[in-house]
mmCIF file of C-alpha atoms in Angstrom:
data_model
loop_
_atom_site.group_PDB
_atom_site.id
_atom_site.type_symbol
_atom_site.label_atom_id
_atom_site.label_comp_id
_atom_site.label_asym_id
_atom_site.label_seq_id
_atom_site.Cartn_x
_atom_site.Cartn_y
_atom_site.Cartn_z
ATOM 1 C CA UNK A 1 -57.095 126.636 69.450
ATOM 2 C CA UNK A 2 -58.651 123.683 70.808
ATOM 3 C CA UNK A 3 -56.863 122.357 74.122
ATOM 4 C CA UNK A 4 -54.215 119.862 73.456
ATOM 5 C CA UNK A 5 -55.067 116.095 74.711
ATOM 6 C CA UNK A 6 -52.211 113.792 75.551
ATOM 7 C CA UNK A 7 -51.901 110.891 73.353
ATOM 8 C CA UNK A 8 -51.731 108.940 76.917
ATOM 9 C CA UNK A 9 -55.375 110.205 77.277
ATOM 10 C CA UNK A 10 -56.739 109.629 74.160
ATOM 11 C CA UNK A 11 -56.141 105.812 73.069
ATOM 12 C CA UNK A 12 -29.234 126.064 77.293
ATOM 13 C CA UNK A 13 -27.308 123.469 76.305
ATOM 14 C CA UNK A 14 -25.024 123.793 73.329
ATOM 15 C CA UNK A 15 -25.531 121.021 70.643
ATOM 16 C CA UNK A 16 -24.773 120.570 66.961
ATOM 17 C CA UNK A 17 -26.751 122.365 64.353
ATOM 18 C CA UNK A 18 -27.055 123.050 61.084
ATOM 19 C CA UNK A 19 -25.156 126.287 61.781
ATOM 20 C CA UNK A 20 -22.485 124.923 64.007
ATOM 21 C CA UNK A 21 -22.325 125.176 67.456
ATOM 22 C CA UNK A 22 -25.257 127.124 68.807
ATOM 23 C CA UNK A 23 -26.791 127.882 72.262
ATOM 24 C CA UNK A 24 -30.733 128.217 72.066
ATOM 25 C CA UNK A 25 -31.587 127.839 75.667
ATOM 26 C CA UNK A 26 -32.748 124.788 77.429
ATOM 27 C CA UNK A 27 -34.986 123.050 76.669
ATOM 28 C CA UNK A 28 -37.274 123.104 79.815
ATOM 29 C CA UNK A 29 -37.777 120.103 82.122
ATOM 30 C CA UNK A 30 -39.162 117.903 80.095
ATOM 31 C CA UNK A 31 -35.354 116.615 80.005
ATOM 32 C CA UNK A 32 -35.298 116.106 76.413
ATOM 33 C CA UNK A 33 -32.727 116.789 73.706
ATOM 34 C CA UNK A 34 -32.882 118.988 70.704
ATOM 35 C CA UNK A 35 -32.561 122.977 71.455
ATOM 36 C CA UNK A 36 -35.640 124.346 72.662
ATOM 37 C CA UNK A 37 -37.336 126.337 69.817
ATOM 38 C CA UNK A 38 -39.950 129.008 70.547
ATOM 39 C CA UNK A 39 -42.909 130.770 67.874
ATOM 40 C CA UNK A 40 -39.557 133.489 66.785
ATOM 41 C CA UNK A 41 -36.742 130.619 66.681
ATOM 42 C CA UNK A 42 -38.213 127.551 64.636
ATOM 43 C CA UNK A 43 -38.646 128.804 61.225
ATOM 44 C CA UNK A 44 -35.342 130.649 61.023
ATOM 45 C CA UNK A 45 -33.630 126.911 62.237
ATOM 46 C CA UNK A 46 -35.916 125.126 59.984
ATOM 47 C CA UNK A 47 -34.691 127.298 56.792
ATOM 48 C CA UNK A 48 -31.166 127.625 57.988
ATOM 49 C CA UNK A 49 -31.091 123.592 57.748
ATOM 50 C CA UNK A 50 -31.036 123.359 54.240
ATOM 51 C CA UNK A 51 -30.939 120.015 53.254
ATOM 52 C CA UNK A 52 -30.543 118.245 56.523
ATOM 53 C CA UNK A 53 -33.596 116.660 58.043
ATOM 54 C CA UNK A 54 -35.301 118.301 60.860
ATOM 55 C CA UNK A 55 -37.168 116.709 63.801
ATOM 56 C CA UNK A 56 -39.642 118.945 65.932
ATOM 57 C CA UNK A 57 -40.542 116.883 69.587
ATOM 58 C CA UNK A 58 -43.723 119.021 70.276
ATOM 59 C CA UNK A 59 -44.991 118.384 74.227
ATOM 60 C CA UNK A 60 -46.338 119.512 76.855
ATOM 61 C CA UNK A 61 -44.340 119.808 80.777
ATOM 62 C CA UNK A 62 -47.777 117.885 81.967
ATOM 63 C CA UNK A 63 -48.330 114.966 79.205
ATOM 64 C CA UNK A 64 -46.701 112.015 80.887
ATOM 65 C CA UNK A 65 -45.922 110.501 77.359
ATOM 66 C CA UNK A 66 -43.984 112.875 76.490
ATOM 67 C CA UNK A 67 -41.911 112.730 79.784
ATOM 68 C CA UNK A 68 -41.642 108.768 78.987
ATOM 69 C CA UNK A 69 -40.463 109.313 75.432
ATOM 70 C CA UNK A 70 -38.437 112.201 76.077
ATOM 71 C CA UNK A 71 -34.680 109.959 76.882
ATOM 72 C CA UNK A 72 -35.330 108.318 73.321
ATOM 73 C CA UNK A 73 -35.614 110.963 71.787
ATOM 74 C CA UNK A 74 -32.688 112.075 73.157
ATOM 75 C CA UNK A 75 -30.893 108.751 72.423
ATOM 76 C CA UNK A 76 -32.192 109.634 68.749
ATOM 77 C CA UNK A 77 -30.054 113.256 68.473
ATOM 78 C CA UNK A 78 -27.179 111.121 69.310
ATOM 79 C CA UNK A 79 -27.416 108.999 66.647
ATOM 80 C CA UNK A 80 -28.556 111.191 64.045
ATOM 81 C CA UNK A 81 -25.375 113.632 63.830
ATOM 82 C CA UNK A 82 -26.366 114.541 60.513
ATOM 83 C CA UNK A 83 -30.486 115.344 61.816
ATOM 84 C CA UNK A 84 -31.661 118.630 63.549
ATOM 85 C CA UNK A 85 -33.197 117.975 67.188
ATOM 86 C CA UNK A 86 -35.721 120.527 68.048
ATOM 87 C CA UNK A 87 -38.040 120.756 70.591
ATOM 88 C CA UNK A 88 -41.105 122.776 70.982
ATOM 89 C CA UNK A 89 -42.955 123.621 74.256
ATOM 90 C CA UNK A 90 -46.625 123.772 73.479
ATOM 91 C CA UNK A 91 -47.757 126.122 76.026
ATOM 92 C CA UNK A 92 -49.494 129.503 75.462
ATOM 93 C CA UNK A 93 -46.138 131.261 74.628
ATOM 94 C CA UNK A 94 -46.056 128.918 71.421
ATOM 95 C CA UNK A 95 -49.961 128.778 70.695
ATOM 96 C CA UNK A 96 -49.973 130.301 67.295
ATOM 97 C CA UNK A 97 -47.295 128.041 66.075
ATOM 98 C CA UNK A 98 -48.573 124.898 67.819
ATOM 99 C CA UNK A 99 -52.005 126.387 65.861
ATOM 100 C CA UNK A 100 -49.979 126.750 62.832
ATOM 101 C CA UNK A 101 -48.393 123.388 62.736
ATOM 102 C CA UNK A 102 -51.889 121.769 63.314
ATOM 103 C CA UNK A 103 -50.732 120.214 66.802
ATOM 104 C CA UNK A 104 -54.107 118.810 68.227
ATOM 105 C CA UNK A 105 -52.390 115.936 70.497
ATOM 106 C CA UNK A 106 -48.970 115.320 72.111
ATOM 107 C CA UNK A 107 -46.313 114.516 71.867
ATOM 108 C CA UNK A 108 -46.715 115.101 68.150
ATOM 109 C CA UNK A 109 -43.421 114.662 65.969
ATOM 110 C CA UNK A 110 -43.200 116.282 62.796
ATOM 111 C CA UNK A 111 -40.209 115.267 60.238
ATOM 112 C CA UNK A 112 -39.086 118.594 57.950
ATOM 113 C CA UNK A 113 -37.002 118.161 55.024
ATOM 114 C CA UNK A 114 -36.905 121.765 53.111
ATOM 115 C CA UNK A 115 -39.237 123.951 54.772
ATOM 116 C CA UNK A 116 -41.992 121.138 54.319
ATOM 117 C CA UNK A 117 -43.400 118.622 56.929
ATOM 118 C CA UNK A 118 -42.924 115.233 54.960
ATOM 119 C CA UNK A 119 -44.037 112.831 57.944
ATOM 120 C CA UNK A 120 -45.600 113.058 61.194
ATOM 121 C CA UNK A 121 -46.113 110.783 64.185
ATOM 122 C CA UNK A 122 -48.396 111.447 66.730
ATOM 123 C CA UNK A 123 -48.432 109.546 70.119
ATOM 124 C CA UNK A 124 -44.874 108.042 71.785
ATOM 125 C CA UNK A 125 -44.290 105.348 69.239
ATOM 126 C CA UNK A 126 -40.912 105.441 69.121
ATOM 127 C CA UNK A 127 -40.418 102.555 66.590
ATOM 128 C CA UNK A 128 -42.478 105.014 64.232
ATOM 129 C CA UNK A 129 -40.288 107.395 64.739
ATOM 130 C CA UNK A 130 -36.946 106.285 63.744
ATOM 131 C CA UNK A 131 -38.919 104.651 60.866
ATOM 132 C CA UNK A 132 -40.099 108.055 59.503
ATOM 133 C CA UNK A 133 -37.053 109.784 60.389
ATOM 134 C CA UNK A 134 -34.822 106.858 58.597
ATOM 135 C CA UNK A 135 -37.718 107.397 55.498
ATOM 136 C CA UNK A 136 -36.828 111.339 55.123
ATOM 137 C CA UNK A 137 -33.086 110.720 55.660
ATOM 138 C CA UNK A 138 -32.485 108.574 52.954
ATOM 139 C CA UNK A 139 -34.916 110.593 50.452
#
């Protein structure tokens, strides 16, 4: 896989889930929300959410948009009680699903709704973002 560029370059905490109450481990220091998902967690979430939407925050600890964006998007999984927060650390640990999920800048956001990415935003536009995930909510 090609190395990630940040979009700034280029131009355990418990939470509500789809399953209840679940504790998947923090979400490194990015200081985001969502649980932090790794290459063995994210499909079994993404499947177990059945018909609720399903937001994956992919970054990296050194892209400094990500570290800007990160308190929205944590404003977002407040305000979206009905939306899965996930968040996905695209270091070398998670390099086949970064590769998998075509990640080639961050932060990348992809919007899920049954199994199947239906929107992605790519860069910190956070208007963008609550438009998509608004758009897949109310499909």
């Amino acid at each position: 896989m090609a190395a990630l560029a940040c979009s700034g370059e280029q131009e355990g905490t418990k939470r509500h889930c789809c399953k209840g109450e679940v504790e998947l481990g923090d979400c490194g220091s990015n200081g985001g929300a969502g649980d932090g998902v790794t290459k063995d967690t994210f499909w079994p979430i993404v499947n177990a959410a059945g018909d609720k939407t399903v937001v994956l925050d992919m970054y990296t600890q050194w892209c400094g948009p990500c570290k800007i964006i990160a308190p929205k998007y944590q404003e977002l999984s407040e305000k979206y009680l009905d939306v899965v927060f996930l968040k996905l650390d695209c270091n070398q640990e998670n390099k086949q699903l970064a590769k998998e999920l075509s990640i080639r800048v961050v932060p990348t956001f992809k919007v899920l709704k049954h199994n199947k990415t239906v929107k992605e935003v790519t860069g910190a536009k956070f208007d963008d973002l609550v438009a998509a995930i608004e758009m897949v909510r109310s499909s």
